[in-house]
Each structure stands twice: as C-alpha cells, then as structure tokens.
Amino acid sequence: MTTERTVKTPTRNRRAEILEAAAGLFAARGFHGVSIEDIGAAVGVSGPALYRHFSGKEALLTEMLLDISERLREQGARLATTADPDTADAALDALLSGHIEFALTHPALIRVHERELDNVPEQARRAVRRLQRLYVEEWVTVLSELHPACPPARLRAATHAVFGLLNSTPRSAGELTPEAMADLLGAMARAALSPLGVIL
C-alpha cells in the first residue's frame, strides 16, 4: 500500500502542475499560441516527456475544461443545498461568494473555460456544456425562489450576465486587494440581479 501511494502521488502532482502551467499559458497566449514544448518548459521537462501524462495538447485542454466545469457544478450544488434552508437569499449569497472566490483564485482557468471550448472534441464539448447547464440551473433554481414571477428564460439570461461580470472583472483588479475585489463583485452582482424583481 505504501509503495503504491508513493508511486502514484508524484504522478498526480505532476499532472496538476502541468494543468496549472498550461492554463496560465493558454490564458495568456491562446490554445493555438502554445506548444507542447512551451508547456514542458514551464514545468521543467522536455515537451516529449509530457506525453507520459497526456496524449497531446488537445487531451490536456479537454481534461482542464471538464475538470473546471465539474468543480463549478459540484460547488454550486453543494453551496445551494447547504446554505440556510429557510432562505433562498442565503443560498444566493453562497453561490455568489463561491463563484467569486473561484474566479479570483483561478483567473487563468476561468479565462480558458470561457474561450477555448471550440478546441476540444465534440463529445467533450457536449459534456462540458452539459455541466455548464447544470451549474446555471443551480442558480436559476435559487433565483426562481426569490423571484417566482420571473420567467425562467429571464433568470437564465441574468445568470449568464452575472457570470460575465464575475469572470471578466478579476483580470483587471488593479490595486484592489482580493478581499476588496470580492466585496465589490458581490455588490455589483447583487445590483445586476435586482431588476429581476421588476415585473415587465
């Protein structure tokens, strides 16, 4: 048991290291602007050595996008169900705080997630989109409890608009501390969602 663990753990750590380095490079240069050799250099190995962990750059991107999509979906489901059961407002606060923390902690992953989906195979693309839809529906469920008269299509549109705000702003945080940026994003997202209470 001990021997097996000591063999597998470095492999998992190396894969995580490669994924993190690749995310930073893809975010900065775009998927097509990065080579396997670039990723290898970022983690201190030769490009061909990366094939021990991933079959190619496309496979690496596929795992990255599936992983972030699943993490967001799981986080959304967990936060929405473990918040104060007596108030949907607490669930919305939890969803906002969780997404903001993720966006501030992993800005490169968020950027890759937003713009590189067309560079993975169709089957993986469908899987990512399914996970994205499930995450959106966690928000829609909570928002529908707060605004029962609001059509679901409007709630989904508002959710995507808030994602756009939360995902793009951390890249231009400037001199704000992460805490100050989190507070600002939370207030701005709440303001963006406030029109849902207005019946059109």
Tab-separated table of N, CA and C in Angstrom, residues 72-141:
chain	number	residue	atom	x	y	z
A	72	LEU	N	-17.107	23.499	-10.720
A	72	LEU	CA	-18.104	24.552	-10.549
A	72	LEU	C	-19.490	23.957	-10.321
A	73	ARG	N	-19.834	22.917	-11.082
A	73	ARG	CA	-21.140	22.282	-10.902
A	73	ARG	C	-21.285	21.702	-9.505
A	74	GLU	N	-20.258	20.967	-9.063
A	74	GLU	CA	-20.305	20.359	-7.732
A	74	GLU	C	-20.363	21.430	-6.656
A	75	GLN	N	-19.574	22.474	-6.823
A	75	GLN	CA	-19.573	23.555	-5.844
A	75	GLN	C	-20.939	24.225	-5.781
A	76	GLY	N	-21.532	24.479	-6.949
A	76	GLY	CA	-22.843	25.113	-6.977
A	76	GLY	C	-23.900	24.278	-6.284
A	77	ALA	N	-23.915	22.976	-6.570
A	77	ALA	CA	-24.896	22.088	-5.949
A	77	ALA	C	-24.701	22.037	-4.439
A	78	ARG	N	-23.456	21.957	-4.015
A	78	ARG	CA	-23.167	21.866	-2.580
A	78	ARG	C	-23.544	23.153	-1.857
A	79	LEU	N	-23.165	24.292	-2.406
A	79	LEU	CA	-23.443	25.563	-1.744
A	79	LEU	C	-24.938	25.857	-1.704
A	80	ALA	N	-25.623	25.540	-2.786
A	80	ALA	CA	-27.058	25.827	-2.843
A	80	ALA	C	-27.841	24.983	-1.851
A	81	THR	N	-27.366	23.776	-1.564
A	81	THR	CA	-28.112	22.876	-0.679
A	81	THR	C	-27.675	22.962	0.778
A	82	THR	N	-26.487	23.492	1.041
A	82	THR	CA	-26.017	23.556	2.429
A	82	THR	C	-26.214	24.935	3.051
A	83	ALA	N	-26.699	25.900	2.260
A	83	ALA	CA	-26.998	27.215	2.829
A	83	ALA	C	-28.230	27.100	3.726
A	84	ASP	N	-28.544	28.174	4.434
A	84	ASP	CA	-29.699	28.205	5.325
A	84	ASP	C	-30.946	27.741	4.564
A	85	PRO	N	-31.538	26.628	4.967
A	85	PRO	CA	-32.682	26.094	4.217
A	85	PRO	C	-33.920	26.972	4.293
A	86	ASP	N	-33.949	27.927	5.215
A	86	ASP	CA	-35.125	28.766	5.390
A	86	ASP	C	-35.114	30.006	4.509
A	87	THR	N	-34.029	30.250	3.789
A	87	THR	CA	-33.977	31.454	2.965
A	87	THR	C	-33.176	31.232	1.694
A	88	ALA	N	-33.804	31.505	0.558
A	88	ALA	CA	-33.108	31.400	-0.725
A	88	ALA	C	-32.050	32.485	-0.847
A	89	ASP	N	-32.234	33.574	-0.102
A	89	ASP	CA	-31.254	34.658	-0.151
A	89	ASP	C	-29.890	34.180	0.341
A	90	ALA	N	-29.883	33.331	1.359
A	90	ALA	CA	-28.624	32.780	1.864
A	90	ALA	C	-27.980	31.879	0.819
A	91	ALA	N	-28.798	31.132	0.082
A	91	ALA	CA	-28.261	30.275	-0.978
A	91	ALA	C	-27.643	31.112	-2.087
A	92	LEU	N	-28.289	32.233	-2.435
A	92	LEU	CA	-27.723	33.114	-3.460
A	92	LEU	C	-26.407	33.710	-2.983
A	93	ASP	N	-26.358	34.125	-1.730
A	93	ASP	CA	-25.096	34.640	-1.178
A	93	ASP	C	-23.991	33.594	-1.282
A	94	ALA	N	-24.333	32.342	-0.974
A	94	ALA	CA	-23.340	31.270	-1.031
A	94	ALA	C	-22.861	31.044	-2.461
A	95	LEU	N	-23.790	31.051	-3.419
A	95	LEU	CA	-23.409	30.884	-4.821
A	95	LEU	C	-22.521	32.027	-5.295
A	96	LEU	N	-22.897	33.246	-4.949
A	96	LEU	CA	-22.094	34.403	-5.347
A	96	LEU	C	-20.697	34.332	-4.739
A	97	SER	N	-20.634	34.079	-3.446
A	97	SER	CA	-19.331	34.030	-2.771
A	97	SER	C	-18.459	32.914	-3.331
A	98	GLY	N	-19.066	31.757	-3.586
A	98	GLY	CA	-18.302	30.635	-4.116
A	98	GLY	C	-17.752	30.910	-5.497
A	99	HIS	N	-18.569	31.499	-6.362
A	99	HIS	CA	-18.106	31.784	-7.723
A	99	HIS	C	-17.046	32.880	-7.714
A	100	ILE	N	-17.260	33.903	-6.904
A	100	ILE	CA	-16.282	34.992	-6.821
A	100	ILE	C	-14.939	34.470	-6.327
A	101	GLU	N	-14.967	33.650	-5.290
A	101	GLU	CA	-13.713	33.093	-4.768
A	101	GLU	C	-13.002	32.263	-5.836
A	102	PHE	N	-13.768	31.465	-6.572
A	102	PHE	CA	-13.170	30.636	-7.620
A	102	PHE	C	-12.563	31.514	-8.709
A	103	ALA	N	-13.290	32.544	-9.129
A	103	ALA	CA	-12.801	33.417	-10.200
A	103	ALA	C	-11.553	34.180	-9.783
A	104	LEU	N	-11.503	34.609	-8.534
A	104	LEU	CA	-10.332	35.346	-8.050
A	104	LEU	C	-9.137	34.428	-7.831
A	105	THR	N	-9.394	33.193	-7.449
A	105	THR	CA	-8.318	32.240	-7.178
A	105	THR	C	-7.778	31.607	-8.455
A	106	HIS	N	-8.652	31.420	-9.444
A	106	HIS	CA	-8.255	30.721	-10.676
A	106	HIS	C	-8.597	31.542	-11.921
A	107	PRO	N	-8.093	32.758	-12.038
A	107	PRO	CA	-8.461	33.588	-13.203
A	107	PRO	C	-8.047	32.982	-14.535
A	108	ALA	N	-6.908	32.298	-14.573
A	108	ALA	CA	-6.467	31.688	-15.837
A	108	ALA	C	-7.428	30.577	-16.258
A	109	LEU	N	-7.829	29.732	-15.311
A	109	LEU	CA	-8.770	28.660	-15.631
A	109	LEU	C	-10.092	29.215	-16.135
A	110	ILE	N	-10.572	30.267	-15.485
A	110	ILE	CA	-11.832	30.880	-15.902
A	110	ILE	C	-11.723	31.400	-17.331
A	111	ARG	N	-10.609	32.033	-17.641
A	111	ARG	CA	-10.428	32.594	-18.982
A	111	ARG	C	-10.382	31.492	-20.039
A	112	VAL	N	-9.654	30.425	-19.753
A	112	VAL	CA	-9.585	29.298	-20.686
A	112	VAL	C	-10.965	28.661	-20.839
A	113	HIS	N	-11.662	28.519	-19.744
A	113	HIS	CA	-13.001	27.932	-19.736
A	113	HIS	C	-13.943	28.719	-20.631
A	114	GLU	N	-13.786	30.036	-20.652
A	114	GLU	CA	-14.673	30.900	-21.419
A	114	GLU	C	-14.406	30.857	-22.913
A	115	ARG	N	-13.147	30.725	-23.312
A	115	ARG	CA	-12.837	30.978	-24.722
A	115	ARG	C	-12.245	29.810	-25.507
A	116	GLU	N	-11.947	28.682	-24.874
A	116	GLU	CA	-11.256	27.613	-25.596
A	116	GLU	C	-12.100	26.364	-25.833
A	117	LEU	N	-13.399	26.447	-25.590
A	117	LEU	CA	-14.231	25.247	-25.699
A	117	LEU	C	-14.253	24.682	-27.120
A	118	ASP	N	-14.154	25.527	-28.118
A	118	ASP	CA	-14.198	25.048	-29.505
A	118	ASP	C	-12.970	24.228	-29.892
A	119	ASN	N	-11.973	24.190	-29.037
A	119	ASN	CA	-10.734	23.478	-29.358
A	119	ASN	C	-10.656	22.079	-28.759
A	120	VAL	N	-11.785	21.573	-28.258
A	120	VAL	CA	-11.822	20.194	-27.769
A	120	VAL	C	-12.776	19.394	-28.651
A	121	PRO	N	-12.669	18.063	-28.663
A	121	PRO	CA	-13.547	17.236	-29.498
A	121	PRO	C	-15.021	17.431	-29.150
A	122	GLU	N	-15.881	17.146	-30.108
A	122	GLU	CA	-17.315	17.396	-29.952
A	122	GLU	C	-17.898	16.675	-28.739
A	123	GLN	N	-17.506	15.428	-28.514
A	123	GLN	CA	-18.045	14.686	-27.372
A	123	GLN	C	-17.696	15.371	-26.058
A	124	ALA	N	-16.460	15.820	-25.928
A	124	ALA	CA	-16.048	16.532	-24.718
A	124	ALA	C	-16.758	17.873	-24.620
A	125	ARG	N	-16.954	18.521	-25.767
A	125	ARG	CA	-17.641	19.810	-25.779
A	125	ARG	C	-19.061	19.664	-25.249
A	126	ARG	N	-19.730	18.601	-25.683
A	126	ARG	CA	-21.093	18.361	-25.194
A	126	ARG	C	-21.095	18.096	-23.693
A	127	ALA	N	-20.104	17.354	-23.213
A	127	ALA	CA	-20.025	17.064	-21.776
A	127	ALA	C	-19.795	18.337	-20.972
A	128	VAL	N	-18.916	19.207	-21.463
A	128	VAL	CA	-18.656	20.476	-20.776
A	128	VAL	C	-19.916	21.331	-20.760
A	129	ARG	N	-20.595	21.416	-21.893
A	129	ARG	CA	-21.807	22.241	-21.959
A	129	ARG	C	-22.899	21.705	-21.046
A	130	ARG	N	-22.980	20.385	-20.935
A	130	ARG	CA	-23.963	19.799	-20.018
A	130	ARG	C	-23.655	20.201	-18.583
A	131	LEU	N	-22.401	20.130	-18.185
A	131	LEU	CA	-22.013	20.535	-16.835
A	131	LEU	C	-22.273	22.018	-16.620
A	132	GLN	N	-22.015	22.827	-17.637
A	132	GLN	CA	-22.279	24.259	-17.533
A	132	GLN	C	-23.767	24.520	-17.331
A	133	ARG	N	-24.602	23.808	-18.090
A	133	ARG	CA	-26.052	23.987	-17.945
A	133	ARG	C	-26.518	23.596	-16.548
A	134	LEU	N	-25.972	22.502	-16.018
A	134	LEU	CA	-26.347	22.079	-14.669
A	134	LEU	C	-25.970	23.139	-13.642
A	135	TYR	N	-24.813	23.757	-13.828
A	135	TYR	CA	-24.388	24.813	-12.906
A	135	TYR	C	-25.323	26.010	-13.006
A	136	VAL	N	-25.663	26.402	-14.225
A	136	VAL	CA	-26.594	27.519	-14.413
A	136	VAL	C	-27.924	27.218	-13.732
A	137	GLU	N	-28.402	25.974	-13.867
A	137	GLU	CA	-29.699	25.633	-13.290
A	137	GLU	C	-29.699	25.692	-11.769
A	138	GLU	N	-28.549	25.480	-11.132
A	138	GLU	CA	-28.478	25.673	-9.678
A	138	GLU	C	-28.819	27.122	-9.337
A	139	TRP	N	-28.278	28.048	-10.108
A	139	TRP	CA	-28.562	29.466	-9.896
A	139	TRP	C	-30.025	29.783	-10.211
A	140	VAL	N	-30.522	29.243	-11.311
A	140	VAL	CA	-31.900	29.520	-11.714
A	140	VAL	C	-32.879	29.021	-10.653
A	141	THR	N	-32.611	27.865	-10.078
A	141	THR	CA	-33.482	27.326	-9.036
A	141	THR	C	-33.553	28.268	-7.840
